[in-house]
mmCIF file with all atom_site columns, C-alpha atoms in Angstrom:
data_model
loop_
_atom_site.group_PDB
_atom_site.id
_atom_site.type_symbol
_atom_site.label_atom_id
_atom_site.label_alt_id
_atom_site.label_comp_id
_atom_site.label_asym_id
_atom_site.label_entity_id
_atom_site.label_seq_id
_atom_site.pdbx_PDB_ins_code
_atom_site.Cartn_x
_atom_site.Cartn_y
_atom_site.Cartn_z
_atom_site.occupancy
_atom_site.B_iso_or_equiv
_atom_site.pdbx_formal_charge
_atom_site.auth_seq_id
_atom_site.auth_comp_id
_atom_site.auth_asym_id
_atom_site.auth_atom_id
_atom_site.pdbx_PDB_model_num
ATOM 1   C CA . MET A 1 1   ? -13.153 1.160   -13.129 1.00 71.00 ? 1   MET A CA 1
ATOM 2   C CA . THR A 1 2   ? -15.035 -0.730  -10.450 1.00 83.00 ? 2   THR A CA 1
ATOM 3   C CA . GLY A 1 3   ? -14.964 -4.488  -10.428 1.00 83.00 ? 3   GLY A CA 1
ATOM 4   C CA . GLN A 1 4   ? -11.664 -4.916  -12.287 1.00 90.00 ? 4   GLN A CA 1
ATOM 5   C CA . ILE A 1 5   ? -9.561  -6.222  -9.403  1.00 95.00 ? 5   ILE A CA 1
ATOM 6   C CA . ILE A 1 6   ? -10.915 -7.583  -6.119  1.00 96.00 ? 6   ILE A CA 1
ATOM 7   C CA . ILE A 1 7   ? -8.439  -8.279  -3.291  1.00 96.00 ? 7   ILE A CA 1
ATOM 8   C CA . ASN A 1 8   ? -9.761  -10.372 -0.409  1.00 95.00 ? 8   ASN A CA 1
ATOM 9   C CA . GLY A 1 9   ? -13.301 -9.407  -1.362  1.00 94.00 ? 9   GLY A CA 1
ATOM 10  C CA . LYS A 1 10  ? -12.589 -5.655  -1.615  1.00 95.00 ? 10  LYS A CA 1
ATOM 11  C CA . ASP A 1 11  ? -12.781 -3.747  -4.878  1.00 96.00 ? 11  ASP A CA 1
ATOM 12  C CA . ILE A 1 12  ? -9.497  -1.831  -5.169  1.00 96.00 ? 12  ILE A CA 1
ATOM 13  C CA . TRP A 1 13  ? -11.141 1.145   -6.893  1.00 96.00 ? 13  TRP A CA 1
ATOM 14  C CA . LEU A 1 14  ? -13.938 1.574   -4.362  1.00 95.00 ? 14  LEU A CA 1
ATOM 15  C CA . ASN A 1 15  ? -11.700 1.025   -1.321  1.00 95.00 ? 15  ASN A CA 1
ATOM 16  C CA . TYR A 1 16  ? -8.316  2.492   -2.316  1.00 95.00 ? 16  TYR A CA 1
ATOM 17  C CA . LYS A 1 17  ? -8.970  4.513   -5.507  1.00 95.00 ? 17  LYS A CA 1
ATOM 18  C CA . ALA A 1 18  ? -6.534  2.163   -7.259  1.00 96.00 ? 18  ALA A CA 1
ATOM 19  C CA . GLN A 1 19  ? -6.580  0.576   -10.684 1.00 95.00 ? 19  GLN A CA 1
ATOM 20  C CA . PRO A 1 20  ? -4.250  -1.773  -12.536 1.00 95.00 ? 20  PRO A CA 1
ATOM 21  C CA . LEU A 1 21  ? -1.997  -0.298  -15.198 1.00 94.00 ? 21  LEU A CA 1
ATOM 22  C CA . LYS A 1 22  ? -1.437  -1.612  -18.711 1.00 91.00 ? 22  LYS A CA 1
ATOM 23  C CA . GLY A 1 23  ? 0.146   -5.055  -18.811 1.00 91.00 ? 23  GLY A CA 1
ATOM 24  C CA . THR A 1 24  ? -1.355  -6.356  -15.562 1.00 93.00 ? 24  THR A CA 1
ATOM 25  C CA . TYR A 1 25  ? -3.523  -9.008  -17.198 1.00 92.00 ? 25  TYR A CA 1
ATOM 26  C CA . ASN A 1 26  ? -0.718  -10.124 -19.523 1.00 92.00 ? 26  ASN A CA 1
ATOM 27  C CA . THR A 1 27  ? 1.579   -10.527 -16.522 1.00 93.00 ? 27  THR A CA 1
ATOM 28  C CA . LEU A 1 28  ? -1.015  -12.510 -14.581 1.00 93.00 ? 28  LEU A CA 1
ATOM 29  C CA . GLN A 1 29  ? -1.535  -14.880 -17.505 1.00 91.00 ? 29  GLN A CA 1
ATOM 30  C CA . GLY A 1 30  ? 2.213   -15.067 -18.176 1.00 86.00 ? 30  GLY A CA 1
ATOM 31  C CA . ASN A 1 31  ? 4.141   -18.156 -19.042 1.00 82.00 ? 31  ASN A CA 1
ATOM 32  C CA . LEU A 1 32  ? 4.428   -20.935 -16.517 1.00 84.00 ? 32  LEU A CA 1
ATOM 33  C CA . GLU A 1 33  ? 7.771   -22.620 -16.082 1.00 88.00 ? 33  GLU A CA 1
ATOM 34  C CA . THR A 1 34  ? 8.164   -26.291 -15.289 1.00 85.00 ? 34  THR A CA 1
ATOM 35  C CA . LYS A 1 35  ? 10.522  -27.701 -12.709 1.00 85.00 ? 35  LYS A CA 1
ATOM 36  C CA . GLU A 1 36  ? 13.499  -29.770 -13.758 1.00 84.00 ? 36  GLU A CA 1
ATOM 37  C CA . VAL A 1 37  ? 12.606  -33.404 -14.388 1.00 83.00 ? 37  VAL A CA 1
ATOM 38  C CA . ILE A 1 38  ? 14.315  -36.173 -12.465 1.00 84.00 ? 38  ILE A CA 1
ATOM 39  C CA . SER A 1 39  ? 17.449  -37.234 -14.309 1.00 86.00 ? 39  SER A CA 1
ATOM 40  C CA . ASN A 1 40  ? 20.472  -39.447 -13.857 1.00 87.00 ? 40  ASN A CA 1
ATOM 41  C CA . GLU A 1 41  ? 23.685  -38.735 -15.700 1.00 89.00 ? 41  GLU A CA 1
ATOM 42  C CA . SER A 1 42  ? 25.870  -41.792 -15.492 1.00 88.00 ? 42  SER A CA 1
ATOM 43  C CA . ARG A 1 43  ? 29.328  -42.133 -17.016 1.00 90.00 ? 43  ARG A CA 1
ATOM 44  C CA . LEU A 1 44  ? 28.380  -45.695 -17.939 1.00 90.00 ? 44  LEU A CA 1
ATOM 45  C CA . GLU A 1 45  ? 25.558  -44.588 -20.297 1.00 89.00 ? 45  GLU A CA 1
ATOM 46  C CA . ASN A 1 46  ? 25.311  -42.295 -23.284 1.00 92.00 ? 46  ASN A CA 1
ATOM 47  C CA . GLY A 1 47  ? 23.328  -39.129 -22.748 1.00 91.00 ? 47  GLY A CA 1
ATOM 48  C CA . VAL A 1 48  ? 21.143  -38.754 -19.692 1.00 90.00 ? 48  VAL A CA 1
ATOM 49  C CA . ARG A 1 49  ? 18.347  -40.924 -18.303 1.00 89.00 ? 49  ARG A CA 1
ATOM 50  C CA . LEU A 1 50  ? 15.113  -39.006 -17.631 1.00 86.00 ? 50  LEU A CA 1
ATOM 51  C CA . VAL A 1 51  ? 12.228  -40.128 -15.443 1.00 83.00 ? 51  VAL A CA 1
ATOM 52  C CA . ILE A 1 52  ? 9.153   -38.785 -17.229 1.00 84.00 ? 52  ILE A CA 1
ATOM 53  C CA . ASN A 1 53  ? 5.536   -39.749 -16.666 1.00 80.00 ? 53  ASN A CA 1
ATOM 54  C CA . SER A 1 54  ? 2.274   -37.842 -16.426 1.00 75.00 ? 54  SER A CA 1
ATOM 55  C CA . ASP A 1 55  ? 2.932   -37.001 -12.754 1.00 79.00 ? 55  ASP A CA 1
ATOM 56  C CA . SER A 1 56  ? 6.570   -35.960 -13.155 1.00 75.00 ? 56  SER A CA 1
ATOM 57  C CA . ILE A 1 57  ? 6.001   -32.605 -14.901 1.00 82.00 ? 57  ILE A CA 1
ATOM 58  C CA . LYS A 1 58  ? 5.412   -29.979 -12.188 1.00 86.00 ? 58  LYS A CA 1
ATOM 59  C CA . VAL A 1 59  ? 4.988   -26.212 -12.391 1.00 89.00 ? 59  VAL A CA 1
ATOM 60  C CA . GLN A 1 60  ? 7.507   -23.842 -10.822 1.00 93.00 ? 60  GLN A CA 1
ATOM 61  C CA . LYS A 1 61  ? 6.485   -20.985 -8.495  1.00 95.00 ? 61  LYS A CA 1
ATOM 62  C CA . ARG A 1 62  ? 6.203   -17.526 -10.076 1.00 95.00 ? 62  ARG A CA 1
ATOM 63  C CA . GLU A 1 63  ? 7.381   -14.117 -8.983  1.00 96.00 ? 63  GLU A CA 1
ATOM 64  C CA . PHE A 1 64  ? 6.161   -11.061 -10.844 1.00 96.00 ? 64  PHE A CA 1
ATOM 65  C CA . SER A 1 65  ? 5.473   -7.364  -10.406 1.00 96.00 ? 65  SER A CA 1
ATOM 66  C CA . LEU A 1 66  ? 2.247   -5.461  -10.981 1.00 96.00 ? 66  LEU A CA 1
ATOM 67  C CA . THR A 1 67  ? 1.859   -1.694  -11.179 1.00 97.00 ? 67  THR A CA 1
ATOM 68  C CA . PHE A 1 68  ? -1.164  0.175   -9.871  1.00 97.00 ? 68  PHE A CA 1
ATOM 69  C CA . LEU A 1 69  ? -2.311  3.777   -10.207 1.00 95.00 ? 69  LEU A CA 1
ATOM 70  C CA . LEU A 1 70  ? -3.718  5.361   -7.029  1.00 95.00 ? 70  LEU A CA 1
ATOM 71  C CA . GLU A 1 71  ? -5.711  8.577   -7.221  1.00 94.00 ? 71  GLU A CA 1
ATOM 72  C CA . GLY A 1 72  ? -6.845  11.103  -4.644  1.00 91.00 ? 72  GLY A CA 1
ATOM 73  C CA . SER A 1 73  ? -7.968  14.673  -4.249  1.00 91.00 ? 73  SER A CA 1
ATOM 74  C CA . THR A 1 74  ? -5.027  15.423  -1.925  1.00 90.00 ? 74  THR A CA 1
ATOM 75  C CA . TYR A 1 75  ? -1.604  13.946  -1.296  1.00 90.00 ? 75  TYR A CA 1
ATOM 76  C CA . SER A 1 76  ? -2.647  12.830  2.196   1.00 91.00 ? 76  SER A CA 1
ATOM 77  C CA . GLU A 1 77  ? -5.629  10.954  0.722   1.00 93.00 ? 77  GLU A CA 1
ATOM 78  C CA . ILE A 1 78  ? -3.322  9.168   -1.727  1.00 93.00 ? 78  ILE A CA 1
ATOM 79  C CA . GLN A 1 79  ? -0.976  8.251   1.133   1.00 94.00 ? 79  GLN A CA 1
ATOM 80  C CA . ALA A 1 80  ? -3.883  6.984   3.254   1.00 95.00 ? 80  ALA A CA 1
ATOM 81  C CA . ASN A 1 81  ? -5.164  4.850   0.349   1.00 94.00 ? 81  ASN A CA 1
ATOM 82  C CA . THR A 1 82  ? -1.657  3.473   -0.204  1.00 95.00 ? 82  THR A CA 1
ATOM 83  C CA . ASP A 1 83  ? -1.334  2.545   3.476   1.00 96.00 ? 83  ASP A CA 1
ATOM 84  C CA . LEU A 1 84  ? -4.750  0.843   3.462   1.00 95.00 ? 84  LEU A CA 1
ATOM 85  C CA . MET A 1 85  ? -3.978  -1.144  0.316   1.00 96.00 ? 85  MET A CA 1
ATOM 86  C CA . LEU A 1 86  ? -0.544  -2.218  1.527   1.00 96.00 ? 86  LEU A CA 1
ATOM 87  C CA . GLY A 1 87  ? -2.050  -3.234  4.867   1.00 95.00 ? 87  GLY A CA 1
ATOM 88  C CA . VAL A 1 88  ? -4.359  -5.674  3.077   1.00 95.00 ? 88  VAL A CA 1
ATOM 89  C CA . LEU A 1 89  ? -1.571  -6.951  0.819   1.00 96.00 ? 89  LEU A CA 1
ATOM 90  C CA . ARG A 1 90  ? 0.740   -7.592  3.795   1.00 95.00 ? 90  ARG A CA 1
ATOM 91  C CA . SER A 1 91  ? -1.903  -9.615  5.662   1.00 93.00 ? 91  SER A CA 1
ATOM 92  C CA . GLY A 1 92  ? -0.639  -12.978 4.350   1.00 93.00 ? 92  GLY A CA 1
ATOM 93  C CA . MET A 1 93  ? -1.915  -14.977 1.383   1.00 96.00 ? 93  MET A CA 1
ATOM 94  C CA . ILE A 1 94  ? -4.378  -12.889 -0.579  1.00 96.00 ? 94  ILE A CA 1
ATOM 95  C CA . ASN A 1 95  ? -7.085  -13.770 -3.076  1.00 97.00 ? 95  ASN A CA 1
ATOM 96  C CA . PHE A 1 96  ? -6.425  -11.568 -6.080  1.00 97.00 ? 96  PHE A CA 1
ATOM 97  C CA . GLU A 1 97  ? -9.458  -11.753 -8.338  1.00 96.00 ? 97  GLU A CA 1
ATOM 98  C CA . ALA A 1 98  ? -8.966  -10.437 -11.875 1.00 95.00 ? 98  ALA A CA 1
ATOM 99  C CA . ARG A 1 99  ? -12.530 -10.355 -13.182 1.00 93.00 ? 99  ARG A CA 1
ATOM 100 C CA . ARG A 1 100 ? -11.604 -9.344  -16.720 1.00 92.00 ? 100 ARG A CA 1
ATOM 101 C CA . ILE A 1 101 ? -9.833  -12.675 -17.231 1.00 93.00 ? 101 ILE A CA 1
ATOM 102 C CA . GLY A 1 102 ? -12.086 -14.621 -14.869 1.00 94.00 ? 102 GLY A CA 1
ATOM 103 C CA . GLN A 1 103 ? -9.378  -15.948 -12.539 1.00 94.00 ? 103 GLN A CA 1
ATOM 104 C CA . THR A 1 104 ? -8.523  -15.668 -8.859  1.00 96.00 ? 104 THR A CA 1
ATOM 105 C CA . PHE A 1 105 ? -4.861  -15.908 -7.941  1.00 96.00 ? 105 PHE A CA 1
ATOM 106 C CA . LYS A 1 106 ? -3.479  -16.831 -4.519  1.00 97.00 ? 106 LYS A CA 1
ATOM 107 C CA . LEU A 1 107 ? -0.597  -14.442 -4.009  1.00 97.00 ? 107 LEU A CA 1
ATOM 108 C CA . LEU A 1 108 ? 1.867   -13.441 -1.329  1.00 97.00 ? 108 LEU A CA 1
ATOM 109 C CA . PHE A 1 109 ? 3.121   -9.856  -1.078  1.00 97.00 ? 109 PHE A CA 1
ATOM 110 C CA . ARG A 1 110 ? 6.929   -9.688  -1.442  1.00 97.00 ? 110 ARG A CA 1
ATOM 111 C CA . LYS A 1 111 ? 7.845   -5.989  -1.525  1.00 97.00 ? 111 LYS A CA 1
ATOM 112 C CA . VAL A 1 112 ? 7.147   -2.537  -2.879  1.00 97.00 ? 112 VAL A CA 1
ATOM 113 C CA . GLU A 1 113 ? 9.607   -2.089  -5.717  1.00 97.00 ? 113 GLU A CA 1
ATOM 114 C CA . GLU A 1 114 ? 8.875   1.495   -6.691  1.00 96.00 ? 114 GLU A CA 1
ATOM 115 C CA . ILE A 1 115 ? 6.603   4.409   -5.810  1.00 95.00 ? 115 ILE A CA 1
ATOM 116 C CA . THR A 1 116 ? 6.349   7.419   -8.098  1.00 93.00 ? 116 THR A CA 1
ATOM 117 C CA . ASP A 1 117 ? 4.329   10.456  -7.032  1.00 92.00 ? 117 ASP A CA 1
ATOM 118 C CA . TYR A 1 118 ? 2.746   12.883  -9.471  1.00 89.00 ? 118 TYR A CA 1
ATOM 119 C CA . ARG A 1 119 ? 1.636   15.594  -7.049  1.00 77.00 ? 119 ARG A CA 1
ATOM 120 C CA . ARG A 1 120 ? 0.448   18.055  -9.663  1.00 81.00 ? 120 ARG A CA 1
ATOM 121 C CA . GLU A 1 121 ? -1.960  15.484  -11.084 1.00 81.00 ? 121 GLU A CA 1
ATOM 122 C CA . ASN A 1 122 ? -2.837  13.973  -7.664  1.00 88.00 ? 122 ASN A CA 1
ATOM 123 C CA . PHE A 1 123 ? -1.925  10.395  -8.421  1.00 92.00 ? 123 PHE A CA 1
ATOM 124 C CA . ARG A 1 124 ? 0.801   7.872   -7.683  1.00 95.00 ? 124 ARG A CA 1
ATOM 125 C CA . THR A 1 125 ? 2.041   4.695   -9.294  1.00 95.00 ? 125 THR A CA 1
ATOM 126 C CA . ILE A 1 126 ? 3.144   1.834   -7.119  1.00 97.00 ? 126 ILE A CA 1
ATOM 127 C CA . LYS A 1 127 ? 4.958   -1.267  -8.368  1.00 97.00 ? 127 LYS A CA 1
ATOM 128 C CA . ILE A 1 128 ? 4.481   -4.319  -6.144  1.00 97.00 ? 128 ILE A CA 1
ATOM 129 C CA . LYS A 1 129 ? 6.236   -7.680  -6.331  1.00 97.00 ? 129 LYS A CA 1
ATOM 130 C CA . PHE A 1 130 ? 4.177   -10.822 -5.647  1.00 97.00 ? 130 PHE A CA 1
ATOM 131 C CA . LEU A 1 131 ? 4.873   -14.537 -5.251  1.00 97.00 ? 131 LEU A CA 1
ATOM 132 C CA . GLU A 1 132 ? 2.470   -17.144 -6.604  1.00 96.00 ? 132 GLU A CA 1
ATOM 133 C CA . PRO A 1 133 ? 3.675   -20.260 -4.756  1.00 96.00 ? 133 PRO A CA 1
ATOM 134 C CA . ASN A 1 134 ? 1.488   -22.707 -6.702  1.00 94.00 ? 134 ASN A CA 1
ATOM 135 C CA . PRO A 1 135 ? 0.281   -21.448 -10.101 1.00 93.00 ? 135 PRO A CA 1
ATOM 136 C CA . THR A 1 136 ? -1.933  -24.529 -10.539 1.00 90.00 ? 136 THR A CA 1
ATOM 137 C CA . ASP A 1 137 ? -3.995  -23.590 -7.455  1.00 90.00 ? 137 ASP A CA 1
ATOM 138 C CA . ARG A 1 138 ? -6.249  -20.854 -8.838  1.00 88.00 ? 138 ARG A CA 1
#
């Protein structure tokens, strides 16, 4: 479990007892969308005139959610690990290194979308929304 995800140089398993859930790597490698190309729609011409060259196709920002599983021997330990992890995520732009796919993403924390506690099993899932402002800068 160690070495899967590194956030700002800290292994999330060793520091927060957290691990990514199924689908994380697929989400990170998800489809990139391009921005609209420059166009001019004139009533004097048929169709639309597009300005397309090698520099005109640009990639759109991405927003996506990732879900993590946090473990602990007690509920207070899980809460402390959650607070520590969220503190790092809220510190500004983060380097999110996914070693399994060999890429480091520059992400911005947006919000916690959902927290689900499983007190009997001593773990919690937390779904976090991120913004990748420039998907070409990895």
